[in-house]
Amino acid sequence: MIYESQKVAIKYFVISAIFFGLQVVVGLVLILKYIWPDPLIGIIPFNTARAIHTNLLVVWMLFGFMGGTYYVVPEESKTELYSKKLADLQFWLLLIGGLVGVIGFLFGWTAGRPLLELPVELKWAVVIVVLIFIFNVFMTMVKTKKWTAVQGLLLGGVVMLAVMWLFAIPFFKNLTFDYYYWWWVIHLWVEGAWELIAASLMAFILLKLTGVERMVVEKWLYIELALVLTTGIIGTGHHYYWIGTPGYWLWWGGIFSALETVPIVLMVLDTLRHVKHRKIEITDRLVLYWTVGCALFHFFGAAVMGMVHTLPQVNRWTHGTQVTAAHGHLAFFGAYAMLILTVVYYALPKLKGLTQFNQKRGFWVFWIMVSMMLTIGLAFGVAGVIQSYMQRGLGIEFLTVQEFMRPWFIAVLVGGLGFFIGVVIYIVDVLKIATHKPE
Amino acid sequence: MEKKAARNLFIWGTVICTAIFIWLTIDTHISIPKRTNTDQLTEEVVLGKRVWHKYNCNDCHTILGIGGYYSPDMTKVYSLRGENWLRLFLKNPESPDPRRRKMPNQKLSDEEIKKLIAFFKWVDAIDTNEWPPQPLTVAKVTGVPLEETAQVLKGKNVYNQNRCDLCHRIGGQGGIIGPDLSKVGDKRELQWLSKLIKDPKSINPGTQMPAYSQLSEDEVQALVTFLSGLK
């Protein structure tokens, strides 16, 4: 840390970690409902719990991205933040908005669109929060004379995030159009805007960690992201196979989504190459683990699992089954959860002026989370294959098939309990570092 | 490649692919009205969609394969179950079987149920490129293939519309409170069955099965014909 205003990121990281923990708790509630009759059905039925689980994910990731951005931008722009007050205000607005949203779900205040359940009033509130954020980031960048690729792509990602969100707001009369634009938010976030943000943050960490020349890192960042967007934008088509949209999407979506693996392979190779050709000794082993682990898990969860089941011939059978849940968990964890944890483990100790700290807990978090999320993802995957075969292939009734999937839901529960331990250690670690008092 | 070339690749790649995507979007806009029968997208269907959103149905159920994976897909529910079944079910969805996954009673008004069914009916007709797919093979329900006469089909319909499957199962599908009916045709005679359906307590005073006295004689006859064919 060089600039005082970077410290605003600390509270973003802390809330991000706590919301992450809450998300995991609600996840456990959800999987229990799959296994045993549901005693909580009158208080928090499955749909409410799912809305909370997924929205907490979005909120904690936004906190992570925003905190990361507030850490990176002053250092890249070589200046203090344009306004620390705005960053504080925006933090509180996001926190209150997130809490109101979650509590509202418990009382049935919902727009009823999956993942975009936030009522329309709160959706506009999100717009305001993000505009404050963009304004603050942009004004900081304007102050500087140097305009780096990391800055530009980071800003591009945040702007894209805001623009795509606008499609979450209207009510659509036609269900097909509803889902057509629903994916402009969901898909173009995770395979567009968020990739821009994540890759830029990762490039910054790689720069600092390995000491490889900026020219080299930024060149590969451009190439990666060029491929992310050229494949990912039209790749939205892999969601347009069965929702009432024309048949040519099976071709456009199938081909471009298969190509979506290319940039992720490149990311893995870049990361490994930068580490191999490092110009400085990598002293921070923990951040190195998270960085490389993130690249590899991103590849497995998003690219491999994603490609396999977006082939139209496969998707015809797996669409709308637990295979999607498997891919969703592995991809979000590998591409974004690990990225945010990488950023936090890199930035938080620096913000507290800790040159050395006990990394044992951080390694525990790494190994527990990675192994447990693999368990969860693979168990969902097996459940999904059973479902695709028995329900779609053999035409057996939905609930009957669910009985056959039960052992795998129990495996998800076991993985989830393990993961919960990991996230608790993570929260403790974040709180310990964040509340560290210099001697 | 130099950094500048990489940047140009980024800019132009994104611009060109965005342009293609917008072009495809325009074409999609042109073809969706026909593929989704927007002429039948009445005000009632739209109100039904609002009911669908109001109760957050989509976070348990998928529709067009999108949503929660906790509960069955709703895309073809209208043709699969029929209006009568849907009306009965939506009025009181709770299964009497404590071991089965339950849908909470949303206490929908009759008006809401009507709108929701109109929505399902409209969704049912969307051209989904043949999704969900026809099963590769149909799992064998009973040992002997049913002879699908008009009377048997009618009986099967009575069985489905009155939700007998909540308690009974045939070929592994259905509830576990009542006896398995997969081979009931081997064990029971027509008269015994029709007596049981009309007044179960006359045969077994301790039974939990409700009397189906509301069924017409025709319906009972069709139902027992269907059941006695299960061997």
XYZ file of C-alpha atoms in Angstrom:
670
model
C 0.000 0.000 0.000
C 1.197 3.449 -0.914
C -1.839 5.673 -0.792
C -3.914 6.368 2.291
C -7.241 6.159 0.471
C -6.587 2.556 -0.536
C -7.536 1.701 3.021
C -11.172 2.144 2.132
C -10.921 -1.358 0.656
C -10.579 -2.943 4.102
C -14.228 -2.709 5.001
C -15.254 -3.927 1.586
C -13.133 -7.045 2.118
C -14.500 -7.670 5.605
C -18.164 -7.464 4.549
C -17.389 -9.511 1.477
C -16.028 -12.303 3.695
C -18.995 -12.199 6.074
C -21.567 -12.298 3.275
C -19.613 -15.180 1.737
C -20.060 -17.057 5.026
C -23.793 -16.311 5.083
C -24.108 -17.539 1.529
C -22.556 -20.867 2.516
C -24.914 -21.225 5.503
C -27.945 -20.690 3.262
C -26.423 -23.182 0.826
C -26.431 -25.784 3.587
C -30.095 -25.025 4.291
C -30.838 -25.573 0.592
C -29.121 -28.935 0.290
C -30.828 -30.200 3.455
C -34.159 -29.549 1.750
C -33.120 -31.886 -1.059
C -32.310 -34.714 1.314
C -34.970 -34.700 4.036
C -38.531 -33.418 4.379
C -38.337 -29.727 5.020
C -39.200 -28.541 8.544
C -38.553 -24.902 7.555
C -40.995 -24.891 4.649
C -43.282 -22.380 6.362
C -40.488 -19.987 7.352
C -37.926 -20.084 4.607
C -39.095 -22.244 1.692
C -36.690 -23.379 -1.003
C -37.387 -20.508 -3.405
C -36.708 -17.855 -0.764
C -33.526 -19.587 0.369
C -32.322 -19.897 -3.205
C -32.939 -16.215 -3.855
C -30.909 -15.376 -0.756
C -28.118 -17.833 -1.626
C -27.612 -16.434 -5.124
C -28.072 -12.762 -4.271
C -25.628 -12.998 -1.381
C -23.171 -14.419 -3.886
C -23.599 -11.393 -6.143
C -23.362 -8.956 -3.252
C -20.242 -10.451 -1.690
C -18.569 -10.601 -5.073
C -19.476 -6.973 -5.777
C -17.972 -6.045 -2.416
C -14.862 -8.012 -3.348
C -14.538 -6.481 -6.823
C -15.169 -2.963 -5.562
C -12.734 -3.348 -2.688
C -10.167 -4.768 -5.089
C -10.742 -1.913 -7.518
C -10.379 0.699 -4.778
C -7.111 -0.937 -3.827
C -5.731 -1.185 -7.358
C -6.836 2.105 -8.922
C -4.882 4.577 -6.739
C -1.740 2.502 -7.138
C -2.178 2.275 -10.914
C -3.135 5.928 -11.252
C -0.400 6.973 -8.807
C -2.738 9.257 -6.930
C -5.160 9.210 -4.022
C -8.770 8.278 -4.738
C -10.877 11.101 -6.118
C -13.107 10.913 -3.066
C -12.773 8.703 -0.035
C -16.104 10.021 1.215
C -17.924 8.772 -1.873
C -16.266 5.386 -1.477
C -17.512 5.283 2.125
C -21.005 6.402 1.164
C -21.161 3.850 -1.593
C -20.062 1.135 0.827
C -22.911 1.905 3.227
C -25.471 2.149 0.440
C -24.445 -1.242 -0.913
C -24.479 -2.792 2.554
C -27.911 -1.418 3.426
C -29.255 -2.282 -0.020
C -27.969 -5.844 0.294
C -29.474 -6.316 3.740
C -32.823 -4.810 2.745
C -32.879 -7.121 -0.265
C -32.188 -10.254 1.774
C -34.663 -9.371 4.515
C -37.218 -8.407 1.879
C -36.966 -11.900 0.342
C -37.926 -13.376 3.706
C -41.149 -11.379 3.529
C -41.883 -12.217 -0.079
C -40.718 -8.884 -1.522
C -39.487 -10.162 -4.849
C -39.562 -9.525 -8.571
C -39.733 -13.283 -9.065
C -37.106 -13.583 -11.794
C -34.446 -16.122 -10.866
C -31.137 -14.511 -9.790
C -32.675 -11.091 -10.486
C -35.232 -11.321 -7.680
C -34.429 -7.875 -6.308
C -37.556 -5.705 -6.471
C -37.435 -2.925 -9.039
C -36.855 -0.190 -6.426
C -33.720 -1.930 -5.201
C -32.564 -2.543 -8.752
C -32.538 1.219 -9.307
C -30.704 1.610 -6.011
C -28.020 -0.717 -7.384
C -27.758 1.548 -10.428
C -27.115 4.530 -8.170
C -24.471 2.680 -6.141
C -22.671 1.528 -9.261
C -22.802 5.006 -10.812
C -21.189 6.484 -7.695
C -18.560 3.774 -7.922
C -17.865 4.374 -11.614
C -17.742 8.117 -11.099
C -15.252 7.790 -8.272
C -13.033 5.355 -10.172
C -13.204 7.370 -13.379
C -12.377 10.684 -11.690
C -9.391 9.051 -10.007
C -8.109 7.771 -13.330
C -8.659 11.149 -14.982
C -6.445 12.784 -12.359
C -3.499 10.758 -13.571
C -1.372 11.439 -16.586
C -0.665 7.797 -17.282
C -3.396 5.609 -18.683
C -2.570 1.922 -18.186
C -4.269 -1.079 -19.776
C -5.114 -2.432 -16.329
C -6.983 0.779 -15.511
C -8.753 1.002 -18.839
C -9.937 -2.600 -18.887
C -10.983 -2.443 -15.260
C -13.066 0.639 -15.979
C -14.443 -0.989 -19.116
C -15.527 -4.000 -17.067
C -17.276 -1.879 -14.471
C -19.083 0.181 -17.104
C -20.169 -2.983 -18.915
C -21.443 -4.361 -15.607
C -23.597 -1.279 -15.143
C -24.912 -1.208 -18.705
C -25.875 -4.888 -18.678
C -27.651 -4.483 -15.349
C -30.166 -2.160 -17.031
C -31.633 -5.196 -18.783
C -32.488 -6.623 -15.360
C -34.968 -3.864 -14.644
C -38.011 -4.012 -16.979
C -40.928 -6.446 -16.829
C -41.224 -8.502 -20.027
C -44.630 -9.716 -21.150
C -43.177 -12.452 -23.332
C -41.277 -15.164 -21.419
C -38.939 -15.766 -24.357
C -37.881 -12.117 -24.492
C -37.681 -12.141 -20.713
C -35.048 -14.879 -20.799
C -33.397 -13.489 -23.915
C -32.469 -10.319 -22.013
C -32.125 -12.113 -18.688
C -28.984 -13.681 -20.172
C -27.679 -10.265 -21.183
C -27.314 -9.720 -17.473
C -26.336 -13.179 -16.266
C -24.141 -14.357 -19.125
C -22.656 -11.037 -20.183
C -21.778 -10.394 -16.555
C -19.992 -13.635 -15.822
C -18.558 -14.199 -19.272
C -17.995 -10.523 -20.056
C -17.935 -7.719 -17.501
C -16.759 -9.800 -14.556
C -14.038 -11.403 -16.659
C -12.732 -7.940 -17.536
C -12.663 -6.909 -13.889
C -11.205 -10.191 -12.670
C -8.527 -10.427 -15.354
C -7.432 -6.823 -14.760
C -7.165 -7.349 -11.008
C -5.245 -10.565 -11.632
C -2.906 -8.826 -14.069
C -2.131 -6.228 -11.406
C -1.285 -8.917 -8.862
C 0.857 -10.802 -11.375
C 2.739 -7.582 -12.136
C 3.476 -6.999 -8.488
C 4.082 -10.611 -7.594
C 6.390 -11.656 -10.413
C 7.964 -8.363 -11.468
C 7.470 -9.263 -15.144
C 7.536 -6.156 -17.374
C 4.278 -4.264 -17.674
C 4.521 -4.377 -21.490
C 4.424 -8.163 -21.441
C 1.700 -8.570 -18.852
C -0.552 -5.975 -20.452
C -0.056 -7.369 -23.936
C -1.276 -10.765 -22.824
C -4.093 -9.168 -20.861
C -5.321 -7.529 -24.069
C -5.092 -10.773 -26.015
C -6.881 -12.782 -23.326
C -9.683 -10.272 -23.030
C -9.980 -9.852 -26.792
C -10.650 -13.584 -26.950
C -12.951 -13.492 -23.921
C -15.199 -10.912 -25.573
C -15.047 -12.167 -29.155
C -16.078 -15.645 -28.025
C -18.176 -14.704 -25.014
C -20.527 -12.152 -26.543
C -21.805 -14.424 -29.298
C -21.334 -17.334 -26.865
C -24.441 -15.985 -25.124
C -26.106 -18.067 -27.807
C -25.524 -21.262 -25.815
C -28.423 -20.100 -23.670
C -30.680 -19.598 -26.674
C -31.122 -23.217 -27.712
C -34.479 -24.048 -26.121
C -36.175 -20.848 -25.013
C -38.232 -20.107 -28.119
C -35.393 -18.487 -30.083
C -34.509 -19.520 -33.665
C -32.640 -22.753 -34.405
C -29.543 -21.049 -35.812
C -28.517 -20.245 -32.243
C -27.604 -23.920 -31.860
C -24.810 -23.266 -34.382
C -23.724 -19.817 -33.242
C -23.967 -20.712 -29.573
C -22.409 -24.168 -29.951
C -19.368 -23.025 -31.915
C -18.631 -19.824 -30.019
C -19.128 -21.385 -26.641
C -16.676 -24.161 -27.523
C -14.212 -21.375 -28.435
C -14.783 -19.760 -25.047
C -12.317 -22.266 -23.614
C -9.447 -20.736 -25.604
C -8.981 -17.531 -23.578
C -9.157 -19.474 -20.333
C -6.462 -21.888 -21.483
C -4.441 -18.820 -22.399
C -4.977 -17.376 -18.921
C -3.597 -20.537 -17.339
C -0.583 -20.478 -19.653
C 0.018 -16.762 -19.055
C -0.120 -17.158 -15.321
C 2.304 -20.051 -15.378
C 4.637 -18.262 -17.812
C 4.705 -15.070 -15.774
C 5.472 -17.068 -12.660
C 8.184 -19.028 -14.454
C 9.831 -15.938 -15.943
C 9.541 -13.930 -12.744
C 11.953 -11.089 -12.354
C 11.823 -11.012 -8.576
C 11.806 -13.660 -5.896
C 8.218 -14.594 -5.030
C 8.178 -14.342 -1.274
C 4.434 -14.494 -0.810
C 3.796 -18.221 -1.199
C 0.164 -17.937 -0.155
C -0.774 -15.443 -2.868
C 1.154 -17.542 -5.381
C -0.961 -20.585 -4.414
C -4.197 -18.652 -4.758
C -3.122 -17.125 -8.087
C -2.145 -20.403 -9.725
C -4.998 -22.287 -8.056
C -7.459 -19.715 -9.340
C -6.198 -20.081 -12.912
C -6.396 -23.883 -12.789
C -9.803 -24.031 -11.095
C -11.122 -21.370 -13.473
C -10.040 -23.617 -16.330
C -11.634 -26.744 -14.881
C -14.874 -25.267 -13.559
C -15.674 -22.702 -16.202
C -13.957 -23.926 -19.342
C -14.041 -27.724 -19.168
C -17.347 -28.168 -17.347
C -18.876 -25.306 -19.285
C -17.825 -26.509 -22.693
C -18.922 -30.086 -22.106
C -22.470 -29.213 -21.319
C -23.023 -26.314 -23.676
C -22.580 -28.532 -26.718
C -26.132 -28.596 -28.097
C -26.131 -32.389 -28.390
C -25.322 -32.703 -24.683
C -27.283 -29.684 -23.496
C -30.478 -31.085 -24.987
C -30.374 -33.728 -22.234
C -28.664 -31.851 -19.408
C -30.429 -28.471 -19.704
C -32.403 -27.697 -16.558
C -30.792 -30.449 -14.474
C -28.288 -30.522 -11.624
C -25.493 -30.577 -14.225
C -25.998 -26.818 -14.400
C -25.707 -26.587 -10.622
C -22.416 -28.501 -10.819
C -21.031 -26.159 -13.465
C -22.351 -23.092 -11.647
C -20.631 -23.964 -8.386
C -17.304 -24.943 -9.913
C -17.196 -21.997 -12.302
C -18.150 -19.289 -9.824
C -15.753 -20.636 -7.259
C -12.833 -21.042 -9.670
C -13.284 -17.894 -11.700
C -14.482 -15.402 -9.105
C -14.458 -16.620 -5.503
C -10.807 -17.661 -5.770
C -9.945 -14.444 -7.585
C -11.436 -12.338 -4.803
C -9.684 -14.393 -2.149
C -6.433 -13.933 -4.073
C -6.974 -10.181 -4.086
C -7.866 -10.134 -0.392
C -4.866 -12.232 0.617
C -2.650 -9.971 -1.464
C -4.071 -6.597 -0.511
C -5.348 -6.905 3.034
C -1.983 -7.595 4.748
C -0.454 -4.730 2.749
C -3.234 -2.381 3.811
C -2.430 -3.218 7.411
C 1.282 -2.767 6.841
C 1.997 -6.428 7.535
C 5.122 -7.452 5.677
C 5.020 -10.870 7.248
C 2.143 -12.705 8.810
C 1.260 -16.242 9.722
C -0.031 -17.775 6.495
C -0.947 -21.125 7.996
C -4.638 -20.317 8.188
C -4.602 -19.039 4.617
C -3.216 -22.355 3.388
C -5.853 -24.262 5.358
C -8.536 -22.116 3.731
C -7.026 -22.831 0.324
C -6.877 -26.597 0.626
C -10.195 -27.011 2.440
C -12.111 -24.810 0.019
C -10.585 -26.284 -3.112
C -11.109 -29.921 -2.078
C -14.591 -29.344 -0.699
C -15.789 -27.358 -3.693
C -14.522 -30.147 -5.950
C -16.569 -32.589 -3.860
C -19.666 -30.396 -4.122
C -19.292 -29.805 -7.845
C -18.602 -33.417 -8.744
C -21.443 -34.708 -6.537
C -23.876 -32.283 -8.187
C -22.449 -33.452 -11.497
C -23.149 -37.125 -10.813
C -26.632 -36.249 -9.567
C -27.162 -34.303 -12.783
C -26.026 -37.156 -14.994
C -28.387 -39.535 -13.173
C -31.162 -36.983 -13.640
C -30.431 -36.449 -17.334
C -30.387 -40.191 -17.980
C -33.375 -41.293 -15.945
C -35.649 -38.293 -16.295
C -34.885 -37.118 -19.809
C -33.576 -40.339 -21.315
C -35.981 -42.848 -19.766
C -38.888 -40.502 -19.160
C -39.204 -41.377 -15.459
C -41.101 -38.889 -13.339
C -39.189 -36.021 -11.699
C -39.726 -36.872 -8.026
C -39.054 -40.568 -8.529
C -35.672 -39.748 -10.061
C -34.839 -37.391 -7.205
C -34.873 -40.421 -4.877
C -32.070 -41.984 -6.907
C -30.042 -38.770 -6.656
C -30.277 -38.593 -2.871
C -26.880 -40.234 -2.088
C -25.203 -37.551 -4.187
C -27.086 -34.786 -2.433
C -25.732 -36.234 0.804
C -22.246 -36.010 -0.717
C -22.944 -32.346 -1.518
C -23.967 -31.843 2.110
C -20.719 -33.406 3.330
C -18.721 -31.177 0.980
C -20.785 -28.197 2.069
C -20.094 -28.818 5.752
C -16.392 -29.046 4.980
C -16.548 -25.887 2.902
C -18.327 -24.160 5.773
C -15.323 -24.901 8.004
C -13.093 -23.364 5.328
C -15.153 -20.204 5.105
C -15.242 -19.839 8.899
C -11.442 -20.006 9.026
C -11.357 -17.469 6.196
C -13.615 -15.021 8.043
C -11.527 -15.407 11.211
C -8.373 -14.807 9.193
C -9.767 -11.712 7.477
C -10.999 -10.293 10.778
C -7.659 -11.006 12.469
C -5.704 -9.271 9.727
C -8.176 -6.406 9.403
C -8.171 -5.681 13.126
C -4.397 -6.050 13.490
C -2.879 -3.216 15.512
C 0.646 -2.191 14.625
C 3.015 -2.762 17.590
C 2.725 -9.296 -31.434
C 3.222 -5.857 -29.974
C 1.045 -4.430 -27.240
C -0.510 -2.017 -29.677
C -1.534 -4.803 -32.027
C -2.991 -6.676 -29.058
C -5.014 -3.625 -28.143
C -6.339 -3.308 -31.665
C -7.279 -6.966 -31.629
C -9.202 -6.328 -28.430
C -11.031 -3.285 -29.759
C -11.872 -4.571 -33.220
C -12.656 -8.092 -32.085
C -15.125 -6.737 -29.576
C -16.698 -4.298 -32.022
C -17.155 -6.892 -34.766
C -18.556 -9.561 -32.456
C -20.906 -7.068 -30.840
C -22.143 -6.086 -34.294
C -22.788 -9.726 -35.226
C -24.546 -10.273 -31.923
C -26.811 -7.264 -32.458
C -27.595 -8.403 -35.980
C -28.596 -11.850 -34.644
C -30.646 -10.152 -31.940
C -32.580 -8.145 -34.524
C -33.284 -11.263 -36.530
C -34.374 -13.061 -33.356
C -36.766 -10.217 -32.605
C -38.312 -10.705 -36.022
C -38.865 -14.435 -35.595
C -39.942 -14.617 -31.959
C -43.548 -13.384 -32.459
C -44.273 -16.354 -34.722
C -42.354 -18.900 -32.634
C -44.103 -17.827 -29.429
C -47.566 -17.098 -30.886
C -47.739 -13.536 -29.659
C -51.229 -13.285 -31.138
C -52.299 -15.553 -28.283
C -50.310 -13.610 -25.685
C -53.448 -12.145 -24.123
C -53.749 -9.843 -21.155
C -54.741 -12.879 -19.078
C -51.492 -14.668 -20.008
C -49.480 -11.613 -18.974
C -51.360 -11.452 -15.672
C -50.596 -15.156 -15.248
C -46.916 -14.376 -15.716
C -47.217 -11.781 -12.993
C -48.689 -14.428 -10.666
C -45.735 -16.650 -11.606
C -43.371 -13.850 -10.522
C -45.343 -12.789 -7.454
C -44.956 -16.159 -5.737
C -41.372 -16.584 -6.959
C -42.320 -19.943 -8.506
C -39.245 -19.813 -10.715
C -36.799 -20.306 -7.841
C -38.071 -23.858 -7.253
C -39.368 -24.755 -10.724
C -37.610 -24.396 -14.024
C -39.535 -23.122 -17.043
C -37.943 -23.450 -20.482
C -35.303 -25.223 -18.371
C -34.302 -22.084 -16.462
C -34.737 -21.531 -12.729
C -34.507 -23.699 -9.606
C -33.850 -27.420 -9.988
C -35.799 -28.340 -6.876
C -39.106 -28.988 -8.613
C -40.379 -30.200 -11.995
C -40.065 -28.174 -15.187
C -43.184 -26.209 -16.142
C -42.611 -25.829 -19.906
C -44.966 -28.629 -20.932
C -46.987 -28.907 -17.750
C -50.194 -27.849 -19.473
C -50.228 -30.646 -22.024
C -48.786 -33.138 -19.552
C -51.293 -32.627 -16.751
C -54.305 -30.884 -18.226
C -56.370 -28.037 -16.856
C -58.363 -29.982 -14.309
C -55.317 -31.501 -12.686
C -53.581 -28.140 -12.559
C -56.584 -26.467 -10.988
C -56.857 -29.162 -8.303
C -53.161 -29.203 -7.646
C -52.697 -25.452 -7.417
C -55.623 -25.239 -5.021
C -54.029 -27.743 -2.667
C -50.532 -28.843 -3.662
C -49.553 -30.507 -0.416
C -48.845 -34.176 -0.729
C -50.262 -36.373 2.034
C -47.044 -38.376 1.913
C -44.702 -37.057 4.640
C -41.638 -38.466 2.912
C -42.168 -36.679 -0.377
C -40.867 -33.272 -1.307
C -43.654 -30.757 -0.755
C -44.874 -27.637 -2.435
C -46.138 -25.117 0.098
C -49.737 -24.052 -0.391
C -49.539 -20.563 -1.891
C -53.221 -19.969 -1.117
C -53.857 -18.801 -4.655
C -57.268 -17.358 -5.426
C -59.355 -19.055 -8.127
C -58.732 -16.008 -10.293
C -54.968 -16.329 -9.890
C -55.105 -20.034 -10.690
C -57.035 -19.284 -13.870
C -54.465 -16.732 -14.999
C -51.552 -18.997 -14.143
C -53.064 -21.833 -16.160
C -53.534 -19.440 -19.104
C -49.831 -18.589 -18.812
C -48.843 -22.276 -18.776
C -51.063 -22.900 -21.774
C -49.325 -20.168 -23.740
C -45.849 -21.356 -22.701
C -46.743 -24.908 -23.723
C -47.076 -23.817 -27.357
C -43.705 -22.010 -27.617
C -41.489 -23.502 -30.319
C -38.557 -24.671 -28.183
C -36.605 -26.531 -30.884
C -38.104 -29.738 -29.500
C -37.070 -29.358 -25.926
C -37.557 -31.185 -23.601
C -36.580 -34.128 -25.825
C -38.702 -37.214 -26.214
C -37.253 -39.946 -23.972
C -34.968 -42.407 -25.788
C -36.929 -45.345 -24.467
C -39.821 -45.354 -22.120
C -39.084 -47.252 -18.942
C -41.387 -50.226 -18.639
C -44.201 -49.353 -16.310
C -45.680 -52.805 -15.849
C -44.814 -56.354 -16.819
C -47.435 -56.524 -19.561
C -47.867 -53.670 -22.029
C -51.192 -51.963 -21.566
C -53.688 -52.365 -24.310
C -54.610 -48.759 -24.883
C -58.303 -48.968 -25.637
C -60.485 -45.883 -25.282
C -61.790 -47.206 -21.977
C -58.244 -47.786 -20.610
C -57.104 -44.326 -21.680
C -60.110 -42.796 -20.011
C -59.365 -44.744 -16.854
C -55.742 -43.636 -16.916
C -56.961 -40.079 -17.229
C -59.262 -40.513 -14.214
C -56.290 -41.920 -12.278
C -54.137 -38.911 -13.188
C -56.730 -36.202 -12.821
C -57.703 -37.373 -9.348
C -54.042 -37.557 -8.310
C -54.177 -41.195 -7.203
C -50.406 -41.168 -7.740
C -49.938 -39.064 -4.630
C -50.451 -42.195 -2.525
C -50.184 -45.078 -5.007
C -47.477 -45.930 -7.441
C -47.391 -47.778 -10.705
C -44.061 -49.041 -12.000
C -42.142 -47.142 -9.353
C -43.811 -43.785 -10.023
C -45.950 -42.242 -7.358
C -46.360 -42.071 -3.611
C -45.669 -44.666 -0.961
C -48.569 -44.221 1.453
C -50.961 -46.532 -0.366
C -50.265 -49.977 -1.844
C -48.305 -50.410 -5.072
C -50.740 -50.855 -7.957
C -48.248 -52.102 -10.552
C -49.728 -55.596 -10.556
C -53.102 -54.902 -9.032
C -54.867 -56.576 -12.004
C -53.416 -59.931 -10.921
C -54.699 -59.632 -7.409
C -58.057 -57.903 -7.479
C -61.275 -58.196 -9.408
C -63.221 -55.449 -11.091
C -66.052 -55.456 -8.582
C -63.784 -55.437 -5.583
C -61.924 -52.463 -7.020
C -64.986 -50.414 -7.817
C -66.415 -51.072 -4.356
C -63.158 -49.963 -2.796
C -62.971 -46.758 -4.810
C -66.529 -45.723 -3.952
C -66.327 -46.636 -0.276
C -62.953 -47.890 0.982
C -64.145 -48.265 4.568
C -66.664 -50.929 3.570
C -63.707 -53.201 2.800
C -61.167 -52.044 5.329
C -62.593 -49.919 8.167
C -59.111 -48.788 9.221
C -58.025 -47.407 5.828
C -56.873 -43.822 5.346
C -58.028 -43.750 1.748
C -60.812 -41.220 1.162
C -64.015 -42.288 -0.599
C -64.256 -41.160 -4.229
C -68.040 -40.940 -4.280
C -67.842 -37.885 -6.539
C -66.774 -40.055 -9.482
C -69.491 -41.005 -11.925
C -70.246 -44.686 -12.522
C -68.675 -44.332 -15.984
C -65.478 -42.951 -14.532
C -65.250 -45.707 -11.912
C -65.758 -48.348 -14.590
C -63.031 -46.793 -16.752
C -60.673 -46.566 -13.793
C -61.102 -50.206 -12.757
C -60.705 -51.344 -16.366
C -57.403 -49.475 -16.462
C -56.316 -50.887 -13.094
C -57.253 -54.466 -13.869
C -55.041 -54.278 -16.955
C -51.970 -53.698 -14.766
C -50.363 -57.117 -14.490
